[in-house]
Amino acid sequence: MDAISLFYLIIGILVFDFLLDQLLGYLNYTWYSKNVPQELNDVYDADEYAKSQEYKKTNYRFSLLSSSISFIAILIFLFYDGFALIDTWARTLVNHDTLVGLLFFTVIAAAGEIISLPFSYYSTFVIEEKFGFNKTTIKTFIIDKIKGWLLTAILGGGILSLVIICYDWAGANFWWYVWILIFEISLLMNMFYARWFVPLFNKQTPLEEGTLKTSIGNYAQGVGFQLDKIFVIDGSKRSTKANAYFSGFGSEKRVTLYDTLISKLTEEEIVAVLAHEVGHYKRKHIIYNLIASTITTGFTLWLFSLFVDSATLSEALGVAIPSFHVGLVAFGLLYSPISTITGIVMSSLSRKFEYEADAFAKDTYKGEPLIDALKKLNKTSLSNLTPHPAYVFFNYSHPTLYQRMMAMREN
Ligand SMILES: [Zn+2]
């Protein structure tokens, strides 16, 4: 395939992706006013339901606007050979491959950030504020952004340099080395996420002694689950939305509860949520997810290695001097249909795991408190009770509240 055809293939893929997203979003939008299933009538009262519908509509309009602007920006950038401009400019400043690549991605990331920053600000301080979720101050928002940029620069820059060095050294065989490297990094991140990254953004304190800790301890002991690290995180610093999650392996294994979760749920409901999380662990979902993402990464890298030496990838983006970093961008754009498919597979696997974790919670503890907890969590985040099935199929990592409730009551 020649460079011009490849360029139009990239445009075609971008247009298709955009239209698919818009179609799914629109279908979902048309279901906002559908009747709520009878079993979910107790989630909202009339006023709250009206508020949740307003919230969904506001977010729909907002994402329509923000995604259209990004889409148009990318098209303009491609038609005006934006990548070639950045590449040429970077080469006037530095002459080492790795440095050119780093500078190239820095400019792209900065451009992306400039486009997304106003939207991120509007979403937090106008939409979330209006619906009463926002607890973030301007100061926290700015500090979060700066920390995020630094983290991306250090981690992203570090990994990218290593990848380019691998390529310079091993040629098309680089993918093996990069695969192993990424696997090790993701293991480390999984393992030390709570110790290294969370403290940069939040304060976490061990759950204090009391009836909640005793109930959790009793449950964990009953199912033979060693759990000595339970932490409470100050999620209320940013939002009223609540959450709980597991992280780490072996001795680093820990459960993190948001302070907002503790203030909203009863003790029985919290133990039920925790039982669900223990279910993910006991059913080995964490290991399966790691295996699935390792296979996907390996496949992607292998596919990239087949094209990495071809000058056509760089030419398609209007860049005269073929390079690893421009090839990577072109490949990334072309890869998107495959990643849509792997995304669908991963989401449906994830939904299956959610059912299994729910069933585990019901078998080893109780189903009803988990249902009550899920209802409260849906209510406090003004969740959509009537999502469109096509939207769920493509985008939901969890089954809908209705599906989960029905599955728990059925068995
Ligand atoms: Zn889960």
Tab-separated table of C-alpha atoms and ligand atoms in Angstrom:
chain	number	residue	atom	x	y	z
A	1	MET	CA	0.000	0.000	0.000
A	2	ASP	CA	1.340	3.452	-0.841
A	3	ALA	CA	1.586	6.371	1.560
A	4	ILE	CA	-1.427	8.274	0.184
A	5	SER	CA	-3.773	5.276	0.503
A	6	LEU	CA	-2.447	4.672	4.007
A	7	PHE	CA	-3.141	8.295	4.909
A	8	TYR	CA	-6.751	7.976	3.736
A	9	LEU	CA	-7.098	4.655	5.544
A	10	ILE	CA	-6.068	6.455	8.757
A	11	ILE	CA	-8.631	9.210	8.100
A	12	GLY	CA	-11.278	6.564	7.361
A	13	ILE	CA	-10.545	4.763	10.644
A	14	LEU	CA	-10.727	8.020	12.630
A	15	VAL	CA	-14.060	8.945	11.010
A	16	PHE	CA	-15.461	5.461	11.622
A	17	ASP	CA	-14.394	5.518	15.292
A	18	PHE	CA	-15.919	8.928	15.801
A	19	LEU	CA	-19.212	7.980	14.135
A	20	LEU	CA	-19.436	4.711	16.078
A	21	ASP	CA	-18.932	6.583	19.366
A	22	GLN	CA	-21.544	9.160	18.406
A	23	LEU	CA	-24.026	6.480	17.363
A	24	LEU	CA	-23.610	4.568	20.639
A	25	GLY	CA	-23.855	7.781	22.657
A	26	TYR	CA	-26.993	8.793	20.796
A	27	LEU	CA	-28.660	5.376	21.215
A	28	ASN	CA	-27.912	5.576	24.928
A	29	TYR	CA	-29.347	9.094	25.006
A	30	THR	CA	-32.633	7.897	23.491
A	31	TRP	CA	-33.020	5.466	26.411
A	32	TYR	CA	-32.623	8.110	29.143
A	33	SER	CA	-36.386	8.616	29.290
A	34	LYS	CA	-37.282	4.911	29.300
A	35	ASN	CA	-39.234	3.627	32.292
A	36	VAL	CA	-37.117	2.432	35.184
A	37	PRO	CA	-37.571	-1.311	35.902
A	38	GLN	CA	-39.982	-1.858	38.774
A	39	GLU	CA	-37.299	-3.515	40.927
A	40	LEU	CA	-35.283	-0.286	40.805
A	41	ASN	CA	-38.121	2.045	41.753
A	42	ASP	CA	-36.681	2.547	45.218
A	43	VAL	CA	-33.298	3.835	44.007
A	44	TYR	CA	-34.390	7.439	43.404
A	45	ASP	CA	-37.380	9.500	44.431
A	46	ALA	CA	-39.022	11.636	41.718
A	47	ASP	CA	-36.919	14.751	42.306
A	48	GLU	CA	-33.658	12.850	42.437
A	49	TYR	CA	-34.563	10.941	39.310
A	50	ALA	CA	-35.259	14.170	37.456
A	51	LYS	CA	-31.870	15.413	38.654
A	52	SER	CA	-30.132	12.233	37.470
A	53	GLN	CA	-31.716	12.603	34.020
A	54	GLU	CA	-30.593	16.206	33.837
A	55	TYR	CA	-27.076	15.082	34.822
A	56	LYS	CA	-26.996	12.444	32.048
A	57	LYS	CA	-28.242	14.929	29.441
A	58	THR	CA	-25.731	17.576	30.503
A	59	ASN	CA	-22.895	15.065	30.260
A	60	TYR	CA	-24.121	13.828	26.896
A	61	ARG	CA	-24.156	17.322	25.398
A	62	PHE	CA	-20.774	18.066	26.937
A	63	SER	CA	-19.132	14.926	25.540
A	64	LEU	CA	-20.697	15.592	22.134
A	65	LEU	CA	-19.052	19.010	22.108
A	66	SER	CA	-15.671	17.939	23.505
A	67	SER	CA	-15.326	14.850	21.293
A	68	SER	CA	-16.333	16.829	18.177
A	69	ILE	CA	-13.745	19.504	18.894
A	70	SER	CA	-10.966	16.933	19.461
A	71	PHE	CA	-12.009	15.081	16.318
A	72	ILE	CA	-11.884	18.238	14.191
A	73	ALA	CA	-8.552	19.224	15.750
A	74	ILE	CA	-7.018	15.844	14.846
A	75	LEU	CA	-8.306	16.035	11.270
A	76	ILE	CA	-6.914	19.559	10.800
A	77	PHE	CA	-3.633	18.422	12.298
A	78	LEU	CA	-3.418	15.445	9.894
A	79	PHE	CA	-4.433	17.352	6.755
A	80	TYR	CA	-1.891	20.094	7.512
A	81	ASP	CA	0.961	17.617	8.143
A	82	GLY	CA	1.205	18.531	11.822
A	83	PHE	CA	3.385	15.522	12.654
A	84	ALA	CA	5.890	16.509	9.964
A	85	LEU	CA	6.044	20.073	11.325
A	86	ILE	CA	6.793	18.844	14.851
A	87	ASP	CA	9.309	16.274	13.629
A	88	THR	CA	11.205	18.834	11.515
A	89	TRP	CA	11.195	21.336	14.361
A	90	ALA	CA	12.473	18.716	16.865
A	91	ARG	CA	15.311	17.813	14.480
A	92	THR	CA	16.494	21.423	14.367
A	93	LEU	CA	16.963	21.345	18.165
A	94	VAL	CA	18.449	17.890	18.805
A	95	ASN	CA	19.982	15.219	16.588
A	96	HIS	CA	19.833	12.026	18.593
A	97	ASP	CA	16.955	9.606	17.733
A	98	THR	CA	15.819	9.140	21.294
A	99	LEU	CA	15.819	12.878	22.012
A	100	VAL	CA	13.935	13.675	18.809
A	101	GLY	CA	11.350	11.062	19.793
A	102	LEU	CA	11.012	12.448	23.325
A	103	LEU	CA	10.658	16.018	22.111
A	104	PHE	CA	8.161	14.928	19.454
A	105	PHE	CA	5.877	13.205	22.000
A	106	THR	CA	6.265	16.066	24.487
A	107	VAL	CA	4.902	18.538	21.931
A	108	ILE	CA	2.012	16.191	21.018
A	109	ALA	CA	1.156	15.613	24.688
A	110	ALA	CA	1.295	19.342	25.391
A	111	ALA	CA	-0.998	20.083	22.429
A	112	GLY	CA	-3.457	17.439	23.643
A	113	GLU	CA	-3.368	18.927	27.117
A	114	ILE	CA	-4.040	22.452	25.837
A	115	ILE	CA	-7.141	21.178	24.026
A	116	SER	CA	-8.418	19.072	26.941
A	117	LEU	CA	-7.647	21.452	29.816
A	118	PRO	CA	-10.656	23.783	29.359
A	119	PHE	CA	-12.953	20.739	29.134
A	120	SER	CA	-11.484	19.188	32.241
A	121	TYR	CA	-11.946	22.503	34.083
A	122	TYR	CA	-15.538	22.876	32.879
A	123	SER	CA	-16.438	19.292	33.773
A	124	THR	CA	-15.109	19.624	37.328
A	125	PHE	CA	-16.071	23.194	38.253
A	126	VAL	CA	-19.253	23.668	36.249
A	127	ILE	CA	-20.971	20.294	35.703
A	128	GLU	CA	-19.845	18.327	38.780
A	129	GLU	CA	-20.235	21.494	40.856
A	130	LYS	CA	-23.765	22.122	39.633
A	131	PHE	CA	-24.859	18.587	40.567
A	132	GLY	CA	-23.201	18.750	43.968
A	133	PHE	CA	-20.368	16.242	43.418
A	134	ASN	CA	-17.398	18.532	43.274
A	135	LYS	CA	-15.220	18.979	46.372
A	136	THR	CA	-12.051	19.871	44.457
A	137	THR	CA	-10.639	23.329	45.048
A	138	ILE	CA	-8.883	25.261	42.269
A	139	LYS	CA	-5.649	24.740	44.172
A	140	THR	CA	-6.094	20.929	44.332
A	141	PHE	CA	-7.045	20.924	40.636
A	142	ILE	CA	-3.869	22.776	39.626
A	143	ILE	CA	-1.618	20.719	41.901
A	144	ASP	CA	-3.201	17.478	40.578
A	145	LYS	CA	-2.532	18.565	36.998
A	146	ILE	CA	1.090	19.433	37.705
A	147	LYS	CA	1.687	16.146	39.530
A	148	GLY	CA	-0.001	14.276	36.671
A	149	TRP	CA	2.240	15.979	34.103
A	150	LEU	CA	5.380	15.258	36.100
A	151	LEU	CA	4.387	11.616	36.535
A	152	THR	CA	3.664	11.269	32.790
A	153	ALA	CA	6.962	12.963	31.931
A	154	ILE	CA	8.999	10.710	34.229
A	155	LEU	CA	7.211	7.398	33.617
A	156	GLY	CA	6.167	7.981	29.995
A	157	GLY	CA	9.492	9.581	29.064
A	158	GLY	CA	11.438	6.821	30.844
A	159	ILE	CA	9.538	3.971	29.193
A	160	LEU	CA	9.644	5.624	25.765
A	161	SER	CA	13.409	6.141	25.972
A	162	LEU	CA	13.904	2.504	26.928
A	163	VAL	CA	11.712	1.371	24.014
A	164	ILE	CA	13.625	3.502	21.480
A	165	ILE	CA	16.941	2.290	22.900
A	166	CYS	CA	15.708	-1.341	22.559
A	167	TYR	CA	14.763	-0.672	18.929
A	168	ASP	CA	18.101	0.960	18.066
A	169	TRP	CA	19.853	-2.011	19.578
A	170	ALA	CA	17.720	-5.006	18.520
A	171	GLY	CA	15.935	-3.757	15.374
A	172	ALA	CA	12.622	-5.468	14.579
A	173	ASN	CA	13.294	-7.985	17.377
A	174	PHE	CA	12.846	-5.159	19.867
A	175	TRP	CA	9.292	-6.291	20.588
A	176	TRP	CA	10.398	-9.230	22.748
A	177	TYR	CA	12.461	-7.020	25.007
A	178	VAL	CA	9.792	-4.338	25.225
A	179	TRP	CA	7.169	-6.974	26.008
A	180	ILE	CA	9.187	-8.283	28.955
A	181	LEU	CA	9.910	-4.723	30.065
A	182	ILE	CA	6.234	-3.710	30.003
A	183	PHE	CA	5.239	-6.908	31.810
A	184	GLU	CA	7.698	-6.183	34.605
A	185	ILE	CA	6.651	-2.556	34.879
A	186	SER	CA	2.968	-3.487	35.079
A	187	LEU	CA	3.719	-6.095	37.776
A	188	LEU	CA	5.602	-3.471	39.793
A	189	MET	CA	2.819	-0.903	39.320
A	190	ASN	CA	0.185	-3.415	40.427
A	191	MET	CA	2.259	-4.389	43.406
A	192	PHE	CA	3.257	-0.955	44.632
A	193	TYR	CA	0.424	1.205	43.312
A	194	ALA	CA	-0.865	1.947	46.810
A	195	ARG	CA	2.599	2.598	48.230
A	196	TRP	CA	4.111	4.701	45.434
A	197	PHE	CA	1.336	6.460	43.554
A	198	VAL	CA	-1.668	6.905	45.817
A	199	PRO	CA	0.260	8.976	48.405
A	200	LEU	CA	1.079	11.515	45.675
A	201	PHE	CA	-2.617	12.383	45.405
A	202	ASN	CA	-4.349	11.199	48.578
A	203	LYS	CA	-3.905	10.589	52.249
A	204	GLN	CA	-4.478	6.994	53.309
A	205	THR	CA	-4.762	5.882	56.899
A	206	PRO	CA	-5.255	2.395	58.379
A	207	LEU	CA	-8.903	1.705	59.243
A	208	GLU	CA	-9.328	2.459	62.930
A	209	GLU	CA	-10.224	-0.209	65.483
A	210	GLY	CA	-13.958	-0.621	65.945
A	211	THR	CA	-16.979	-2.662	64.967
A	212	LEU	CA	-16.415	-2.167	61.203
A	213	LYS	CA	-12.876	-3.470	61.381
A	214	THR	CA	-14.031	-6.396	63.533
A	215	SER	CA	-16.833	-7.316	61.095
A	216	ILE	CA	-14.449	-7.152	58.134
A	217	GLY	CA	-11.871	-9.203	60.042
A	218	ASN	CA	-14.459	-11.843	60.939
A	219	TYR	CA	-15.648	-12.140	57.354
A	220	ALA	CA	-12.110	-12.378	55.947
A	221	GLN	CA	-11.163	-15.037	58.474
A	222	GLY	CA	-14.340	-17.004	57.687
A	223	VAL	CA	-13.400	-17.304	53.991
A	224	GLY	CA	-9.726	-17.940	54.733
A	225	PHE	CA	-8.542	-14.643	53.339
A	226	GLN	CA	-5.545	-13.054	54.954
A	227	LEU	CA	-6.317	-9.365	55.226
A	228	ASP	CA	-4.310	-7.238	57.594
A	229	LYS	CA	-4.097	-4.088	55.497
A	230	ILE	CA	-7.314	-2.099	55.299
A	231	PHE	CA	-6.896	1.564	54.450
A	232	VAL	CA	-9.214	4.538	54.293
A	233	ILE	CA	-8.527	7.112	51.594
A	234	ASP	CA	-9.690	10.748	51.639
A	235	GLY	CA	-11.749	10.575	48.429
A	236	SER	CA	-13.946	13.353	49.865
A	237	LYS	CA	-11.094	15.756	49.106
A	238	ARG	CA	-12.206	15.765	45.453
A	239	SER	CA	-15.670	14.309	45.059
A	240	THR	CA	-18.688	12.992	46.939
A	241	LYS	CA	-18.658	9.844	44.753
A	242	ALA	CA	-17.705	6.636	46.607
A	243	ASN	CA	-15.562	3.608	45.803
A	244	ALA	CA	-13.551	0.664	47.153
A	245	TYR	CA	-10.776	-1.349	45.521
A	246	PHE	CA	-8.131	-4.000	45.921
A	247	SER	CA	-4.493	-3.674	45.002
A	248	GLY	CA	-1.182	-5.482	45.227
A	249	PHE	CA	-0.176	-9.124	45.604
A	250	GLY	CA	1.152	-11.227	48.466
A	251	SER	CA	2.416	-9.143	51.346
A	252	GLU	CA	1.463	-5.901	49.543
A	253	LYS	CA	-2.163	-6.985	49.216
A	254	ARG	CA	-4.535	-4.385	50.596
A	255	VAL	CA	-8.075	-3.088	50.533
A	256	THR	CA	-8.775	0.610	50.177
A	257	LEU	CA	-12.114	2.104	51.197
A	258	TYR	CA	-13.096	5.665	50.321
A	259	ASP	CA	-14.129	7.748	53.329
A	260	THR	CA	-17.216	8.631	51.276
A	261	LEU	CA	-18.115	4.921	51.143
A	262	ILE	CA	-17.849	4.561	54.913
A	263	SER	CA	-20.060	7.572	55.518
A	264	LYS	CA	-22.785	6.414	53.107
A	265	LEU	CA	-23.104	2.665	53.652
A	266	THR	CA	-24.036	0.602	56.704
A	267	GLU	CA	-21.457	-1.797	58.144
A	268	GLU	CA	-23.243	-4.785	56.665
A	269	GLU	CA	-23.223	-3.140	53.229
A	270	ILE	CA	-19.518	-2.332	53.476
A	271	VAL	CA	-18.698	-5.944	54.375
A	272	ALA	CA	-20.801	-7.066	51.384
A	273	VAL	CA	-18.856	-4.725	49.048
A	274	LEU	CA	-15.647	-6.083	50.522
A	275	ALA	CA	-16.856	-9.669	50.040
A	276	HIS	CA	-17.322	-8.822	46.350
A	277	GLU	CA	-13.726	-7.553	46.177
A	278	VAL	CA	-12.461	-10.686	47.975
A	279	GLY	CA	-14.413	-12.645	45.332
A	280	HIS	CA	-12.280	-11.077	42.573
A	281	TYR	CA	-9.207	-12.197	44.432
A	282	LYS	CA	-10.385	-15.698	45.294
A	283	ARG	CA	-11.642	-16.366	41.765
A	284	LYS	CA	-8.192	-15.325	40.434
A	285	HIS	CA	-9.609	-12.477	38.318
A	286	ILE	CA	-6.581	-10.335	38.998
A	287	ILE	CA	-4.288	-13.015	37.550
A	288	TYR	CA	-6.546	-13.616	34.520
A	289	ASN	CA	-6.639	-9.893	33.805
A	290	LEU	CA	-2.873	-9.711	33.988
A	291	ILE	CA	-2.550	-12.667	31.585
A	292	ALA	CA	-5.103	-11.178	29.175
A	293	SER	CA	-3.412	-7.795	29.098
A	294	THR	CA	0.024	-9.414	28.703
A	295	ILE	CA	-1.189	-11.385	25.675
A	296	THR	CA	-2.794	-8.277	24.148
A	297	THR	CA	0.379	-6.232	24.675
A	298	GLY	CA	2.528	-8.994	23.137
A	299	PHE	CA	0.245	-9.223	20.102
A	300	THR	CA	0.250	-5.438	19.588
A	301	LEU	CA	4.037	-5.220	19.845
A	302	TRP	CA	4.548	-8.166	17.503
A	303	LEU	CA	2.212	-6.612	14.926
A	304	PHE	CA	4.039	-3.285	15.220
A	305	SER	CA	7.390	-5.051	14.742
A	306	LEU	CA	6.205	-6.265	11.296
A	307	PHE	CA	5.746	-2.671	10.121
A	308	VAL	CA	8.305	-0.781	12.156
A	309	ASP	CA	10.990	-0.717	9.451
A	310	SER	CA	8.627	0.383	6.702
A	311	ALA	CA	9.131	3.987	5.578
A	312	THR	CA	5.505	4.105	4.336
A	313	LEU	CA	4.164	4.541	7.886
A	314	SER	CA	6.128	7.773	8.333
A	315	GLU	CA	5.395	8.904	4.748
A	316	ALA	CA	1.659	8.444	5.339
A	317	LEU	CA	1.905	11.180	7.966
A	318	GLY	CA	3.893	13.371	5.578
A	319	VAL	CA	7.211	12.825	7.377
A	320	ALA	CA	10.184	12.462	5.015
A	321	ILE	CA	12.726	10.935	7.401
A	322	PRO	CA	11.346	7.544	8.589
A	323	SER	CA	11.617	7.119	12.324
A	324	PHE	CA	10.461	4.872	15.124
A	325	HIS	CA	8.403	7.573	16.847
A	326	VAL	CA	6.453	8.652	13.732
A	327	GLY	CA	5.925	4.980	12.783
A	328	LEU	CA	4.566	4.408	16.287
A	329	VAL	CA	2.007	7.195	15.907
A	330	ALA	CA	0.853	5.954	12.465
A	331	PHE	CA	0.621	2.404	13.773
A	332	GLY	CA	-1.316	3.595	16.819
A	333	LEU	CA	-3.885	5.306	14.564
A	334	LEU	CA	-4.190	2.250	12.298
A	335	TYR	CA	-4.464	-0.116	15.260
A	336	SER	CA	-7.645	1.411	16.634
A	337	PRO	CA	-10.143	-1.033	15.014
A	338	ILE	CA	-8.223	-3.929	16.589
A	339	SER	CA	-8.200	-2.200	19.944
A	340	THR	CA	-11.960	-1.658	19.657
A	341	ILE	CA	-12.328	-5.433	19.272
A	342	THR	CA	-9.958	-6.303	22.122
A	343	GLY	CA	-11.783	-3.677	24.191
A	344	ILE	CA	-15.105	-5.439	23.610
A	345	VAL	CA	-13.580	-8.797	24.577
A	346	MET	CA	-11.977	-7.354	27.718
A	347	SER	CA	-15.203	-5.592	28.792
A	348	SER	CA	-17.279	-8.724	28.380
A	349	LEU	CA	-14.697	-10.716	30.345
A	350	SER	CA	-14.789	-8.032	33.022
A	351	ARG	CA	-18.614	-8.179	33.190
A	352	LYS	CA	-18.429	-11.971	33.601
A	353	PHE	CA	-15.984	-11.481	36.476
A	354	GLU	CA	-18.352	-9.006	38.133
A	355	TYR	CA	-21.144	-11.590	38.129
A	356	GLU	CA	-18.760	-14.142	39.642
A	357	ALA	CA	-17.629	-11.737	42.366
A	358	ASP	CA	-21.262	-10.895	43.171
A	359	ALA	CA	-22.090	-14.605	43.408
A	360	PHE	CA	-19.089	-15.105	45.684
A	361	ALA	CA	-20.283	-12.299	47.963
A	362	LYS	CA	-23.743	-13.802	48.080
A	363	ASP	CA	-22.479	-17.336	48.808
A	364	THR	CA	-19.957	-16.400	51.447
A	365	TYR	CA	-21.833	-13.461	52.983
A	366	LYS	CA	-25.197	-12.038	51.866
A	367	GLY	CA	-26.692	-10.848	48.596
A	368	GLU	CA	-29.255	-8.300	49.766
A	369	PRO	CA	-26.837	-5.913	51.536
A	370	LEU	CA	-24.705	-5.909	48.379
A	371	ILE	CA	-27.765	-5.007	46.293
A	372	ASP	CA	-28.613	-2.225	48.773
A	373	ALA	CA	-25.037	-0.979	48.633
A	374	LEU	CA	-25.049	-0.952	44.819
A	375	LYS	CA	-28.343	0.938	44.803
A	376	LYS	CA	-26.929	3.578	47.141
A	377	LEU	CA	-23.738	3.895	45.101
A	378	ASN	CA	-25.738	4.273	41.899
A	379	LYS	CA	-27.940	6.863	43.528
A	380	THR	CA	-25.117	8.948	44.928
A	381	SER	CA	-23.349	9.033	41.560
A	382	LEU	CA	-26.642	9.766	39.706
A	383	SER	CA	-26.010	6.677	37.559
A	384	ASN	CA	-27.975	5.741	34.502
A	385	LEU	CA	-30.546	3.028	35.369
A	386	THR	CA	-31.602	2.508	31.745
A	387	PRO	CA	-28.464	2.261	29.574
A	388	HIS	CA	-28.869	1.078	25.972
A	389	PRO	CA	-27.737	-2.569	25.488
A	390	ALA	CA	-25.448	-1.636	22.578
A	391	TYR	CA	-23.779	1.007	24.729
A	392	VAL	CA	-23.353	-1.531	27.546
A	393	PHE	CA	-21.883	-4.077	25.124
A	394	PHE	CA	-19.200	-1.682	23.875
A	395	ASN	CA	-18.434	0.384	26.954
A	396	TYR	CA	-19.485	-1.152	30.270
A	397	SER	CA	-16.880	-2.938	32.362
A	398	HIS	CA	-19.649	-3.824	34.861
A	399	PRO	CA	-23.100	-5.291	34.172
A	400	THR	CA	-25.923	-2.827	34.782
A	401	LEU	CA	-27.385	-2.513	38.270
A	402	TYR	CA	-30.544	-4.266	37.087
A	403	GLN	CA	-28.610	-7.204	35.601
A	404	ARG	CA	-26.521	-7.637	38.743
A	405	MET	CA	-29.528	-7.518	41.006
A	406	MET	CA	-31.444	-10.027	38.893
A	407	ALA	CA	-28.462	-12.381	38.729
A	408	MET	CA	-28.032	-12.309	42.526
A	409	ARG	CA	-31.725	-12.889	43.190
A	410	GLU	CA	-32.024	-15.647	40.615
A	411	ASN	CA	-29.411	-18.059	41.865
B	1	ZN	ZN	-16.018	-5.893	40.958
